[in-house]
mmCIF file of C-alpha atoms in Angstrom:
data_model
loop_
_atom_site.group_PDB
_atom_site.id
_atom_site.type_symbol
_atom_site.label_atom_id
_atom_site.label_comp_id
_atom_site.label_asym_id
_atom_site.label_seq_id
_atom_site.Cartn_x
_atom_site.Cartn_y
_atom_site.Cartn_z
ATOM 1 C CA MET I 267 -12.586 2.384 -52.848
ATOM 2 C CA GLN I 268 -10.534 2.210 -55.722
ATOM 3 C CA ASN I 269 -9.190 6.299 -55.685
ATOM 4 C CA LEU I 270 -8.666 6.093 -52.049
ATOM 5 C CA THR I 271 -6.665 2.381 -52.184
ATOM 6 C CA GLN I 272 -4.516 3.893 -54.274
ATOM 7 C CA ARG I 273 -3.751 7.259 -52.973
ATOM 8 C CA ARG I 274 -2.926 5.365 -49.460
ATOM 9 C CA GLU I 275 -1.101 2.673 -51.376
ATOM 10 C CA ALA I 276 1.192 5.984 -52.895
ATOM 11 C CA ALA I 277 0.886 8.099 -50.101
ATOM 12 C CA THR I 278 1.536 6.287 -46.296
ATOM 13 C CA PRO I 279 4.599 2.863 -45.898
ATOM 14 C CA ARG I 280 3.921 -0.353 -46.897
ATOM 15 C CA GLY I 281 4.951 -1.253 -42.936
ATOM 16 C CA ILE I 282 1.721 -0.261 -41.895
ATOM 17 C CA GLY I 283 -0.337 -3.523 -41.747
ATOM 18 C CA ILE I 284 -4.426 -3.049 -43.125
ATOM 19 C CA THR I 285 -7.405 -5.410 -42.138
ATOM 20 C CA CYS I 286 -10.057 -4.017 -44.025
ATOM 21 C CA ASP I 287 -10.195 -3.535 -48.147
ATOM 22 C CA TRP I 288 -12.845 -0.217 -47.492
ATOM 23 C CA PHE I 289 -12.917 2.673 -45.734
ATOM 24 C CA VAL I 290 -14.837 4.047 -42.913
ATOM 25 C CA SER I 291 -17.188 6.649 -42.540
ATOM 26 C CA GLU I 292 -19.103 6.564 -39.757
ATOM 27 C CA ALA I 293 -19.659 5.203 -36.370
ATOM 28 C CA GLN I 294 -21.758 4.887 -33.532
ATOM 29 C CA ASN I 295 -21.337 1.935 -30.294
ATOM 30 C CA ALA I 296 -20.488 -1.030 -32.657
ATOM 31 C CA THR I 297 -21.578 -0.057 -36.088
ATOM 32 C CA LEU I 298 -19.051 1.089 -38.792
ATOM 33 C CA LYS I 299 -20.123 2.634 -42.499
ATOM 34 C CA SER I 300 -18.102 2.049 -45.126
ATOM 35 C CA THR I 301 -17.344 4.964 -48.010
ATOM 36 C CA ASP I 302 -19.249 2.913 -50.016
ATOM 37 C CA GLY I 303 -22.241 1.915 -48.233
ATOM 38 C CA ARG I 304 -22.209 -1.613 -46.245
ATOM 39 C CA GLU I 305 -22.327 -0.992 -42.773
ATOM 40 C CA PHE I 306 -20.540 -3.651 -40.250
ATOM 41 C CA ILE I 307 -20.794 -5.070 -37.071
ATOM 42 C CA ASP I 308 -17.702 -4.083 -35.104
ATOM 43 C CA PHE I 309 -15.871 -7.586 -33.001
ATOM 44 C CA ALA I 310 -12.434 -5.145 -33.120
ATOM 45 C CA GLY I 311 -13.567 -1.747 -31.218
ATOM 46 C CA GLY I 312 -10.396 -0.272 -32.567
ATOM 47 C CA ILE I 313 -7.763 -3.254 -30.887
ATOM 48 C CA ALA I 314 -9.522 -2.780 -27.425
ATOM 49 C CA VAL I 315 -9.913 0.544 -27.530
ATOM 50 C CA LEU I 316 -13.697 1.055 -27.651
ATOM 51 C CA ASN I 317 -14.759 -1.184 -24.658
ATOM 52 C CA VAL I 318 -17.753 1.848 -24.305
ATOM 53 C CA GLY I 319 -18.690 1.627 -27.792
ATOM 54 C CA HIS I 320 -17.711 4.088 -30.742
ATOM 55 C CA ARG I 321 -18.999 8.039 -29.970
ATOM 56 C CA HIS I 322 -20.330 6.922 -26.942
ATOM 57 C CA PRO I 323 -23.093 9.518 -26.327
ATOM 58 C CA LYS I 324 -21.197 11.052 -23.278
ATOM 59 C CA VAL I 325 -18.019 10.683 -24.011
ATOM 60 C CA LEU I 326 -18.881 13.353 -26.774
ATOM 61 C CA GLU I 327 -20.502 15.893 -24.163
ATOM 62 C CA ALA I 328 -17.528 15.681 -21.773
ATOM 63 C CA VAL I 329 -15.001 16.741 -25.371
ATOM 64 C CA LYS I 330 -16.707 19.503 -26.824
ATOM 65 C CA LYS I 331 -17.505 20.898 -23.099
ATOM 66 C CA GLN I 332 -13.086 20.336 -22.823
ATOM 67 C CA LEU I 333 -13.053 22.340 -26.147
ATOM 68 C CA GLU I 334 -14.934 25.287 -24.950
ATOM 69 C CA HIS I 335 -12.385 25.796 -22.158
ATOM 70 C CA PHE I 336 -8.995 24.850 -23.480
ATOM 71 C CA THR I 337 -6.705 21.968 -26.343
ATOM 72 C CA HIS I 338 -3.802 21.578 -24.817
ATOM 73 C CA THR I 339 -1.299 23.316 -22.327
ATOM 74 C CA ALA I 340 0.886 20.556 -20.815
ATOM 75 C CA TYR I 341 0.322 19.634 -18.485
ATOM 76 C CA GLN I 342 3.830 19.887 -16.964
ATOM 77 C CA VAL I 343 3.676 23.864 -18.174
ATOM 78 C CA THR I 344 -0.247 24.180 -17.282
ATOM 79 C CA PRO I 345 -1.790 22.379 -14.992
ATOM 80 C CA TYR I 346 -5.122 21.095 -14.418
ATOM 81 C CA GLU I 347 -7.774 19.505 -12.466
ATOM 82 C CA SER I 348 -9.018 16.934 -14.962
ATOM 83 C CA TYR I 349 -5.462 14.847 -14.637
ATOM 84 C CA ILE I 350 -5.406 15.077 -11.165
ATOM 85 C CA GLU I 351 -8.852 14.186 -10.599
ATOM 86 C CA LEU I 352 -8.260 11.366 -12.972
ATOM 87 C CA ALA I 353 -5.107 10.445 -11.047
ATOM 88 C CA GLU I 354 -7.176 10.392 -7.983
ATOM 89 C CA LYS I 355 -9.971 8.072 -9.728
ATOM 90 C CA ILE I 356 -7.768 5.198 -10.855
ATOM 91 C CA ASN I 357 -5.666 5.904 -7.534
ATOM 92 C CA ALA I 358 -8.765 4.493 -5.898
ATOM 93 C CA LEU I 359 -9.787 1.825 -8.167
ATOM 94 C CA ALA I 360 -6.028 0.231 -8.903
ATOM 95 C CA PRO I 361 -5.849 -3.461 -7.187
ATOM 96 C CA ILE I 362 -2.569 -2.555 -5.287
ATOM 97 C CA SER I 363 -2.719 -1.387 -1.572
ATOM 98 C CA GLY I 364 -1.126 1.233 0.297
ATOM 99 C CA LEU I 365 -0.438 4.931 -1.000
ATOM 100 C CA LYS I 366 -0.509 5.061 -4.989
ATOM 101 C CA LYS I 367 -0.061 7.677 -7.259
ATOM 102 C CA SER I 368 -0.405 7.943 -11.758
ATOM 103 C CA CYS I 369 0.514 9.302 -14.270
ATOM 104 C CA PHE I 370 -0.052 9.585 -17.897
ATOM 105 C CA PHE I 371 1.273 9.605 -21.005
ATOM 106 C CA THR I 372 -0.700 8.544 -24.567
ATOM 107 C CA THR I 373 0.025 5.460 -26.448
ATOM 108 C CA GLY I 374 0.067 1.956 -24.574
ATOM 109 C CA GLY I 375 4.276 1.850 -25.680
ATOM 110 C CA GLU I 376 4.508 4.905 -23.638
ATOM 111 C CA ALA I 377 3.277 3.661 -20.590
ATOM 112 C CA THR I 378 5.418 0.290 -20.971
ATOM 113 C CA GLU I 379 7.923 2.634 -21.497
ATOM 114 C CA ASN I 380 7.788 4.791 -18.784
ATOM 115 C CA ALA I 381 7.126 1.580 -15.914
ATOM 116 C CA VAL I 382 10.175 0.314 -16.672
ATOM 117 C CA LYS I 383 11.829 3.317 -16.618
ATOM 118 C CA ILE I 384 10.138 4.345 -13.164
ATOM 119 C CA ALA I 385 11.450 0.276 -11.618
ATOM 120 C CA LYS I 386 14.513 1.001 -13.165
ATOM 121 C CA GLY I 387 15.044 4.402 -11.307
ATOM 122 C CA HIS I 388 13.443 2.792 -8.393
ATOM 123 C CA THR I 389 15.368 -0.264 -7.980
ATOM 124 C CA LYS I 390 19.066 1.557 -9.786
ATOM 125 C CA ARG I 391 19.342 -1.810 -11.538
ATOM 126 C CA TYR I 392 19.792 -2.291 -15.567
ATOM 127 C CA GLY I 393 17.486 -5.782 -16.810
ATOM 128 C CA VAL I 394 13.438 -6.359 -17.373
ATOM 129 C CA ILE I 395 12.259 -10.211 -17.804
ATOM 130 C CA ALA I 396 9.326 -10.297 -20.078
ATOM 131 C CA PHE I 397 7.702 -13.055 -21.877
ATOM 132 C CA GLY I 398 7.386 -15.598 -25.139
ATOM 133 C CA GLY I 399 4.227 -13.951 -26.952
ATOM 134 C CA ALA I 400 3.854 -10.903 -24.972
ATOM 135 C CA PHE I 401 3.367 -7.320 -27.124
ATOM 136 C CA HIS I 402 4.181 -4.362 -25.091
ATOM 137 C CA GLY I 403 4.597 -1.849 -27.710
ATOM 138 C CA ARG I 404 6.504 -1.068 -31.044
ATOM 139 C CA THR I 405 8.872 1.815 -29.785
ATOM 140 C CA SER I 406 12.853 1.098 -28.702
ATOM 141 C CA MET I 407 11.929 -0.569 -25.103
ATOM 142 C CA ALA I 408 8.478 -1.544 -25.792
ATOM 143 C CA VAL I 409 9.585 -3.769 -28.918
ATOM 144 C CA SER I 410 12.780 -4.895 -26.957
ATOM 145 C CA MET I 411 9.923 -6.390 -24.587
ATOM 146 C CA THR I 412 7.305 -7.529 -27.220
ATOM 147 C CA GLY I 413 8.109 -11.442 -27.805
ATOM 148 C CA LYS I 414 7.376 -12.083 -31.192
ATOM 149 C CA VAL I 415 9.900 -11.497 -34.057
ATOM 150 C CA ALA I 416 7.875 -11.409 -37.297
ATOM 151 C CA PRO I 417 6.242 -8.573 -37.529
ATOM 152 C CA TYR I 418 7.368 -6.351 -34.781
ATOM 153 C CA LYS I 419 11.513 -7.076 -34.624
ATOM 154 C CA ALA I 420 12.175 -8.186 -38.204
ATOM 155 C CA GLU I 421 13.988 -6.381 -40.711
ATOM 156 C CA ILE I 422 15.542 -3.876 -37.311
ATOM 157 C CA GLY I 423 18.388 -6.057 -36.027
ATOM 158 C CA VAL I 424 18.969 -5.641 -32.209
ATOM 159 C CA GLY I 425 16.858 -4.440 -29.836
ATOM 160 C CA MET I 426 17.711 -2.527 -26.304
ATOM 161 C CA PRO I 427 20.342 -4.581 -23.660
ATOM 162 C CA GLY I 428 19.007 -5.882 -21.156
ATOM 163 C CA VAL I 429 16.158 -7.540 -21.835
ATOM 164 C CA TYR I 430 15.154 -11.578 -21.620
ATOM 165 C CA HIS I 431 12.454 -13.545 -22.487
ATOM 166 C CA GLY I 432 10.571 -16.252 -20.403
ATOM 167 C CA TYR I 433 8.341 -19.093 -21.210
ATOM 168 C CA TYR I 434 4.821 -17.087 -20.794
ATOM 169 C CA PRO I 435 1.931 -20.478 -19.479
ATOM 170 C CA ASN I 436 -0.104 -21.726 -22.067
ATOM 171 C CA GLU I 437 -0.630 -25.540 -22.182
ATOM 172 C CA LEU I 438 -2.087 -26.261 -25.342
ATOM 173 C CA HIS I 439 1.326 -25.721 -27.011
ATOM 174 C CA GLY I 440 2.843 -27.690 -24.052
ATOM 175 C CA VAL I 441 3.970 -24.591 -21.377
ATOM 176 C CA ARG I 442 3.267 -25.653 -18.265
ATOM 177 C CA VAL I 443 3.153 -23.297 -15.128
ATOM 178 C CA LYS I 444 6.836 -25.247 -13.419
ATOM 179 C CA ASP I 445 7.930 -24.318 -17.197
ATOM 180 C CA ALA I 446 7.243 -20.598 -16.891
ATOM 181 C CA LEU I 447 8.632 -20.415 -13.861
ATOM 182 C CA ASN I 448 11.395 -22.342 -14.474
ATOM 183 C CA SER I 449 12.719 -20.019 -17.282
ATOM 184 C CA LEU I 450 12.812 -17.675 -15.124
ATOM 185 C CA GLU I 451 15.651 -19.216 -13.424
ATOM 186 C CA PHE I 452 17.017 -20.428 -16.178
ATOM 187 C CA ILE I 453 17.845 -17.323 -17.365
ATOM 188 C CA CYS I 454 19.173 -16.133 -13.903
ATOM 189 C CA LYS I 455 21.266 -18.715 -14.470
ATOM 190 C CA CYS I 456 22.599 -18.112 -18.024
ATOM 191 C CA SER I 457 21.600 -14.279 -18.650
ATOM 192 C CA ILE I 458 21.694 -12.252 -15.817
ATOM 193 C CA ALA I 459 21.889 -11.693 -12.078
ATOM 194 C CA PRO I 460 18.277 -11.628 -10.327
ATOM 195 C CA LYS I 461 20.474 -7.856 -8.335
ATOM 196 C CA ASP I 462 20.914 -6.324 -11.868
ATOM 197 C CA VAL I 463 16.504 -7.117 -12.769
ATOM 198 C CA ALA I 464 14.810 -3.838 -12.405
ATOM 199 C CA ALA I 465 11.382 -5.093 -13.294
ATOM 200 C CA VAL I 466 9.165 -8.845 -14.883
ATOM 201 C CA VAL I 467 6.907 -7.441 -17.424
ATOM 202 C CA PHE I 468 3.823 -9.648 -17.435
ATOM 203 C CA GLU I 469 0.063 -9.518 -19.554
ATOM 204 C CA PRO I 470 -2.520 -10.925 -17.100
ATOM 205 C CA VAL I 471 -4.365 -12.331 -20.077
ATOM 206 C CA GLN I 472 -1.930 -11.681 -23.727
ATOM 207 C CA GLY I 473 -2.918 -9.797 -25.652
ATOM 208 C CA GLU I 474 -1.616 -10.172 -29.419
ATOM 209 C CA GLY I 475 0.427 -13.245 -27.846
ATOM 210 C CA GLY I 476 -3.537 -14.968 -28.551
ATOM 211 C CA PHE I 477 -6.052 -13.932 -25.005
ATOM 212 C CA ASN I 478 -3.891 -16.623 -23.048
ATOM 213 C CA PRO I 479 -4.899 -16.155 -19.306
ATOM 214 C CA ALA I 480 -2.215 -16.099 -16.922
ATOM 215 C CA PRO I 481 -2.975 -19.065 -14.487
ATOM 216 C CA ALA I 482 -3.085 -17.840 -10.478
ATOM 217 C CA GLU I 483 -0.301 -20.550 -9.933
ATOM 218 C CA PHE I 484 1.711 -18.125 -12.779
ATOM 219 C CA VAL I 485 1.141 -14.944 -11.065
ATOM 220 C CA GLU I 486 1.678 -16.170 -7.899
ATOM 221 C CA GLY I 487 5.257 -17.422 -8.872
ATOM 222 C CA LEU I 488 5.845 -14.184 -10.410
ATOM 223 C CA ARG I 489 4.896 -12.301 -7.022
ATOM 224 C CA ALA I 490 7.284 -14.722 -5.185
ATOM 225 C CA PHE I 491 10.408 -14.123 -7.389
ATOM 226 C CA CYS I 492 9.887 -10.782 -7.324
ATOM 227 C CA ASP I 493 9.558 -10.592 -4.063
ATOM 228 C CA THR I 494 12.535 -13.330 -3.217
ATOM 229 C CA HIS I 495 14.738 -10.758 -5.508
ATOM 230 C CA GLN I 496 13.063 -7.030 -5.195
ATOM 231 C CA ILE I 497 12.161 -7.214 -8.456
ATOM 232 C CA VAL I 498 9.216 -4.558 -9.146
ATOM 233 C CA LEU I 499 6.405 -6.306 -10.930
ATOM 234 C CA ILE I 500 4.487 -4.502 -13.488
ATOM 235 C CA ALA I 501 1.285 -5.357 -14.963
ATOM 236 C CA ASP I 502 0.609 -4.526 -18.730
ATOM 237 C CA GLU I 503 -3.215 -3.926 -18.431
ATOM 238 C CA VAL I 504 -3.195 -1.648 -22.311
ATOM 239 C CA GLN I 505 -5.632 -4.406 -23.943
ATOM 240 C CA THR I 506 -7.179 -5.505 -20.325
ATOM 241 C CA GLY I 507 -8.258 -2.869 -18.999
ATOM 242 C CA PHE I 508 -11.347 -1.442 -17.976
ATOM 243 C CA CYS I 509 -13.984 -3.949 -18.218
ATOM 244 C CA ARG I 510 -12.724 -6.046 -20.869
ATOM 245 C CA THR I 511 -12.508 -9.286 -18.025
ATOM 246 C CA GLY I 512 -15.050 -8.484 -16.071
ATOM 247 C CA LYS I 513 -13.049 -6.486 -13.939
ATOM 248 C CA THR I 514 -11.996 -2.699 -14.257
ATOM 249 C CA PHE I 515 -8.197 -4.411 -14.075
ATOM 250 C CA ALA I 516 -7.736 -7.920 -14.781
ATOM 251 C CA MET I 517 -5.330 -8.371 -11.997
ATOM 252 C CA GLU I 518 -8.875 -7.931 -9.840
ATOM 253 C CA HIS I 519 -8.711 -12.286 -10.913
ATOM 254 C CA PHE I 520 -5.208 -13.176 -8.350
ATOM 255 C CA LYS I 521 -5.048 -12.417 -4.764
ATOM 256 C CA PRO I 522 -1.537 -11.106 -5.204
ATOM 257 C CA GLN I 523 -0.757 -7.860 -6.537
ATOM 258 C CA ALA I 524 1.473 -5.804 -9.275
ATOM 259 C CA ASP I 525 3.516 -3.043 -7.787
ATOM 260 C CA ILE I 526 2.952 -1.326 -11.325
ATOM 261 C CA ILE I 527 -0.245 -0.887 -13.672
ATOM 262 C CA CYS I 528 0.419 0.482 -17.299
ATOM 263 C CA MET I 529 -3.274 0.990 -18.593
ATOM 264 C CA ALA I 530 -4.570 2.676 -22.390
ATOM 265 C CA LYS I 531 -6.603 2.140 -25.278
ATOM 266 C CA SER I 532 -9.881 1.819 -23.287
ATOM 267 C CA LEU I 533 -9.709 4.655 -20.974
ATOM 268 C CA GLY I 534 -10.326 7.807 -23.268
ATOM 269 C CA GLY I 535 -13.186 6.705 -25.010
ATOM 270 C CA GLY I 536 -11.570 6.613 -28.274
ATOM 271 C CA LEU I 537 -9.027 9.313 -27.353
ATOM 272 C CA PRO I 538 -5.712 8.686 -27.371
ATOM 273 C CA ILE I 539 -4.177 8.903 -23.167
ATOM 274 C CA SER I 540 -2.606 5.736 -20.980
ATOM 275 C CA GLY I 541 -1.202 5.680 -17.634
ATOM 276 C CA VAL I 542 0.827 4.122 -15.165
ATOM 277 C CA VAL I 543 0.201 3.138 -11.424
ATOM 278 C CA GLY I 544 2.093 2.185 -8.972
ATOM 279 C CA LYS I 545 3.104 2.331 -5.127
ATOM 280 C CA ALA I 546 3.797 6.073 -3.944
ATOM 281 C CA ASP I 547 6.872 5.407 -3.083
ATOM 282 C CA ILE I 548 7.875 3.445 -6.714
ATOM 283 C CA MET I 549 6.429 5.944 -8.932
ATOM 284 C CA ASP I 550 8.297 9.262 -6.853
ATOM 285 C CA ALA I 551 11.823 6.934 -7.712
ATOM 286 C CA LEU I 552 12.459 9.762 -10.646
ATOM 287 C CA SER I 553 13.903 13.161 -9.799
ATOM 288 C CA VAL I 554 11.668 15.792 -11.526
ATOM 289 C CA GLY I 555 11.460 15.965 -14.609
ATOM 290 C CA GLY I 556 11.778 12.410 -15.208
ATOM 291 C CA LEU I 557 8.317 11.791 -16.279
ATOM 292 C CA GLY I 558 5.884 13.884 -18.962
ATOM 293 C CA GLY I 559 5.381 14.650 -22.386
ATOM 294 C CA THR I 560 4.121 17.266 -24.515
ATOM 295 C CA TYR I 561 0.943 15.788 -25.043
ATOM 296 C CA ALA I 562 0.950 13.555 -22.535
ATOM 297 C CA GLY I 563 -2.470 13.643 -20.330
ATOM 298 C CA ASN I 564 -4.292 15.221 -23.151
ATOM 299 C CA PRO I 565 -6.813 17.858 -21.707
ATOM 300 C CA LEU I 566 -9.673 16.138 -24.087
ATOM 301 C CA ALA I 567 -8.538 12.784 -23.134
ATOM 302 C CA THR I 568 -8.357 13.328 -19.527
ATOM 303 C CA ALA I 569 -11.886 14.939 -19.603
ATOM 304 C CA ALA I 570 -13.297 11.424 -21.483
ATOM 305 C CA ALA I 571 -10.935 9.497 -19.343
ATOM 306 C CA LEU I 572 -13.299 10.744 -16.425
ATOM 307 C CA GLU I 573 -16.486 10.191 -18.242
ATOM 308 C CA VAL I 574 -14.962 6.283 -19.433
ATOM 309 C CA LEU I 575 -15.631 5.760 -15.885
ATOM 310 C CA LYS I 576 -18.827 7.113 -14.718
ATOM 311 C CA ILE I 577 -19.779 5.347 -18.393
ATOM 312 C CA ILE I 578 -18.306 1.591 -16.081
ATOM 313 C CA GLU I 579 -20.252 1.966 -12.939
ATOM 314 C CA GLU I 580 -23.085 3.667 -14.495
ATOM 315 C CA GLU I 581 -24.002 0.852 -17.084
ATOM 316 C CA LYS I 582 -22.342 -1.956 -14.939
ATOM 317 C CA LEU I 583 -20.086 -2.359 -17.692
ATOM 318 C CA ASN I 584 -17.772 -5.361 -15.529
ATOM 319 C CA GLU I 585 -20.880 -7.467 -15.928
ATOM 320 C CA ARG I 586 -22.042 -6.451 -18.921
ATOM 321 C CA ALA I 587 -18.966 -7.585 -19.978
ATOM 322 C CA ASP I 588 -18.975 -11.102 -17.851
ATOM 323 C CA LYS I 589 -22.498 -11.961 -19.627
ATOM 324 C CA LEU I 590 -21.711 -11.398 -23.280
ATOM 325 C CA GLY I 591 -18.381 -13.607 -23.098
ATOM 326 C CA GLN I 592 -20.194 -15.985 -21.512
ATOM 327 C CA GLN I 593 -23.331 -16.405 -24.292
ATOM 328 C CA LEU I 594 -20.289 -16.402 -26.841
ATOM 329 C CA LYS I 595 -18.840 -19.045 -25.547
ATOM 330 C CA SER I 596 -21.462 -20.818 -25.190
ATOM 331 C CA SER I 597 -21.865 -20.486 -28.728
ATOM 332 C CA LEU I 598 -19.176 -21.064 -29.760
ATOM 333 C CA ASN I 599 -18.450 -24.712 -27.272
ATOM 334 C CA ALA I 600 -22.068 -25.351 -28.626
ATOM 335 C CA LEU I 601 -20.920 -24.957 -32.559
ATOM 336 C CA LYS I 602 -18.033 -26.915 -31.003
ATOM 337 C CA GLU I 603 -20.173 -30.347 -30.525
ATOM 338 C CA LYS I 604 -22.985 -30.395 -32.872
ATOM 339 C CA GLU I 605 -20.222 -29.902 -35.645
ATOM 340 C CA ASN I 606 -17.849 -31.778 -34.058
ATOM 341 C CA PHE I 607 -15.448 -29.125 -34.981
ATOM 342 C CA THR I 608 -11.814 -30.188 -33.896
ATOM 343 C CA GLN I 609 -10.269 -27.414 -35.160
ATOM 344 C CA MET I 610 -11.562 -25.467 -32.885
ATOM 345 C CA ALA I 611 -9.477 -26.249 -30.686
ATOM 346 C CA GLN I 612 -9.629 -23.817 -27.157
ATOM 347 C CA ILE I 613 -12.384 -21.371 -26.338
ATOM 348 C CA ARG I 614 -11.254 -19.308 -23.924
ATOM 349 C CA GLY I 615 -11.294 -15.911 -21.945
ATOM 350 C CA LEU I 616 -11.882 -14.331 -19.256
ATOM 351 C CA GLY I 617 -15.508 -11.513 -19.316
ATOM 352 C CA SER I 618 -15.583 -10.441 -22.657
ATOM 353 C CA MET I 619 -11.641 -11.120 -23.576
ATOM 354 C CA VAL I 620 -12.848 -14.307 -25.586
ATOM 355 C CA ALA I 621 -10.383 -16.217 -28.203
ATOM 356 C CA LEU I 622 -10.995 -18.793 -30.323
ATOM 357 C CA GLU I 623 -8.009 -21.095 -31.531
ATOM 358 C CA LEU I 624 -8.001 -23.007 -34.269
ATOM 359 C CA PHE I 625 -6.188 -26.220 -35.555
ATOM 360 C CA ASP I 626 -5.188 -28.303 -38.524
ATOM 361 C CA LYS I 627 -4.615 -31.967 -38.253
ATOM 362 C CA GLY I 628 -2.844 -30.950 -34.953
ATOM 363 C CA LYS I 629 -1.058 -27.660 -35.694
ATOM 364 C CA PRO I 630 -1.863 -24.037 -35.293
ATOM 365 C CA SER I 631 -3.714 -22.893 -38.577
ATOM 366 C CA ALA I 632 -3.349 -19.342 -39.313
ATOM 367 C CA GLN I 633 -5.463 -20.421 -43.108
ATOM 368 C CA LEU I 634 -8.722 -21.522 -40.854
ATOM 369 C CA ALA I 635 -7.685 -18.066 -38.917
ATOM 370 C CA LYS I 636 -8.094 -15.903 -42.047
ATOM 371 C CA ALA I 637 -11.294 -18.065 -43.708
ATOM 372 C CA VAL I 638 -13.253 -17.482 -41.205
ATOM 373 C CA GLN I 639 -12.122 -13.877 -40.642
ATOM 374 C CA LYS I 640 -12.280 -13.159 -44.482
ATOM 375 C CA GLU I 641 -16.066 -15.451 -44.571
ATOM 376 C CA ALA I 642 -17.126 -12.371 -41.626
ATOM 377 C CA MET I 643 -15.949 -10.180 -43.415
ATOM 378 C CA ALA I 644 -18.019 -10.759 -46.487
ATOM 379 C CA GLN I 645 -21.299 -11.014 -43.927
ATOM 380 C CA GLY I 646 -20.813 -7.971 -42.217
ATOM 381 C CA LEU I 647 -18.822 -8.726 -39.446
ATOM 382 C CA LEU I 648 -15.502 -7.629 -38.242
ATOM 383 C CA LEU I 649 -12.909 -9.404 -36.527
ATOM 384 C CA LEU I 650 -9.156 -9.954 -35.629
ATOM 385 C CA THR I 651 -6.970 -12.533 -35.789
ATOM 386 C CA CYS I 652 -3.945 -12.926 -33.046
ATOM 387 C CA GLY I 653 -1.407 -14.870 -31.677
ATOM 388 C CA THR I 654 2.455 -16.377 -32.397
ATOM 389 C CA TYR I 655 1.182 -18.320 -35.353
ATOM 390 C CA ALA I 656 -2.026 -16.106 -36.236
ATOM 391 C CA ASN I 657 -4.279 -18.592 -35.906
ATOM 392 C CA VAL I 658 -6.184 -17.322 -33.044
ATOM 393 C CA ILE I 659 -9.095 -15.438 -32.985
ATOM 394 C CA ARG I 660 -10.081 -12.826 -30.281
ATOM 395 C CA PHE I 661 -13.002 -11.009 -29.816
ATOM 396 C CA LEU I 662 -13.046 -7.091 -29.353
ATOM 397 C CA TYR I 663 -16.464 -5.779 -29.557
ATOM 398 C CA PRO I 664 -18.262 -2.469 -27.485
ATOM 399 C CA LEU I 665 -19.517 -3.999 -24.085
ATOM 400 C CA THR I 666 -22.465 -1.115 -24.674
ATOM 401 C CA ILE I 667 -23.635 -3.625 -27.969
ATOM 402 C CA PRO I 668 -27.336 -3.544 -28.360
ATOM 403 C CA GLN I 669 -27.903 -7.429 -27.429
ATOM 404 C CA ALA I 670 -30.068 -7.644 -30.534
ATOM 405 C CA GLN I 671 -26.902 -6.649 -32.946
ATOM 406 C CA PHE I 672 -25.042 -8.988 -30.418
ATOM 407 C CA ASP I 673 -27.649 -12.383 -31.424
ATOM 408 C CA LYS I 674 -26.688 -11.329 -34.767
ATOM 409 C CA ALA I 675 -23.149 -11.312 -34.791
ATOM 410 C CA LEU I 676 -23.019 -14.706 -33.228
ATOM 411 C CA GLU I 677 -25.621 -15.568 -36.132
ATOM 412 C CA ILE I 678 -22.742 -14.352 -38.640
ATOM 413 C CA LEU I 679 -19.515 -15.821 -36.942
ATOM 414 C CA ASN I 680 -21.050 -19.577 -36.392
ATOM 415 C CA LYS I 681 -21.902 -19.498 -40.061
ATOM 416 C CA SER I 682 -18.355 -17.900 -40.985
ATOM 417 C CA ILE I 683 -16.673 -20.768 -38.409
ATOM 418 C CA LYS I 684 -18.937 -23.303 -40.779
ATOM 419 C CA LYS I 685 -18.216 -22.686 -43.803
ATOM 420 C CA ALA I 686 -14.835 -22.015 -43.680
ATOM 421 C CA LEU I 687 -13.922 -25.321 -41.121
ATOM 422 C CA ALA I 688 -16.567 -27.362 -43.099
#
């Protein structure tokens, strides 16, 4: 392992942050095996990519079957049926009224970039409003929309012009829904006229920002603001999509609808694919050639995605997400009450998109979050942190995790929290 670490440091740039001091050799469902023979329960899921688990047998079979035919042609050169079939299924599933159209790409950043490009083409405007704490990707426009400076924007200078950030509701940190909605009006008074705003982009549950669910009143206010000013409302569901919140799309939790939804991560079951679905008239805004990409909607990934949609239905993963999430929240709340851990400032989440936010002496504590993460790792449980202050533990286990393994993970988690907080 020491040799691998030295090779990694010599061959790859330091800007790639690494969570683990070990290297993976095998993975199956919710289990990871390291090159030095250890096993870990995976509560990271490749950063929300593996809702159907590592190497789901049906996903593997679908990819193997596609491998027997072709691996790549570039859809915009030589189209293939699986891309069309996937678009049809996503159109049917997406919580957007009326006629819909979908297109596919490779990464989440591509999805958010293209969604904004479509909105600009539709409105003929240049401005974009996003929110503090947001994460929309690392490419030029996407990182400009991302609402966190370090580590994403530090050292790279000025971002794309025309991007403004409002407040995202977070009562634990003193931001009310009223404050967040008022910040939109403030932006339009001080920075950009609403007639120049093409899109408002938000996450129904902020991911990297701390697994903060959007209050219903906030989503209603966004929809009203966009309707008033003829602005395209874009929901970034790259992390929330495909059952993580107990719904296939998190926007199903809300009465208002977005005009465009971005997706990626767990759609591919471990293969790289992203997409944009939206109202047909908006999606058709760009001229022929305005959308695409060499690997966009790769046939291996579309085959995997079609199988993922079947697995979601066959294995009732939305119901499973709700059940596991409720068990996790109940376990954490019981621990907090029993041990009187006031450091456990908030336990929140929709479905299995659950977060534990940690404070120390009334302030966000990245140190406590790191301590829990480190202790859990030592006991064989892989966790991720997030949040504007890096003080949030987020839980991204495969929804296909066996119940006995999930129970064991919760035991490790509780022991790790007790040791870190005692």
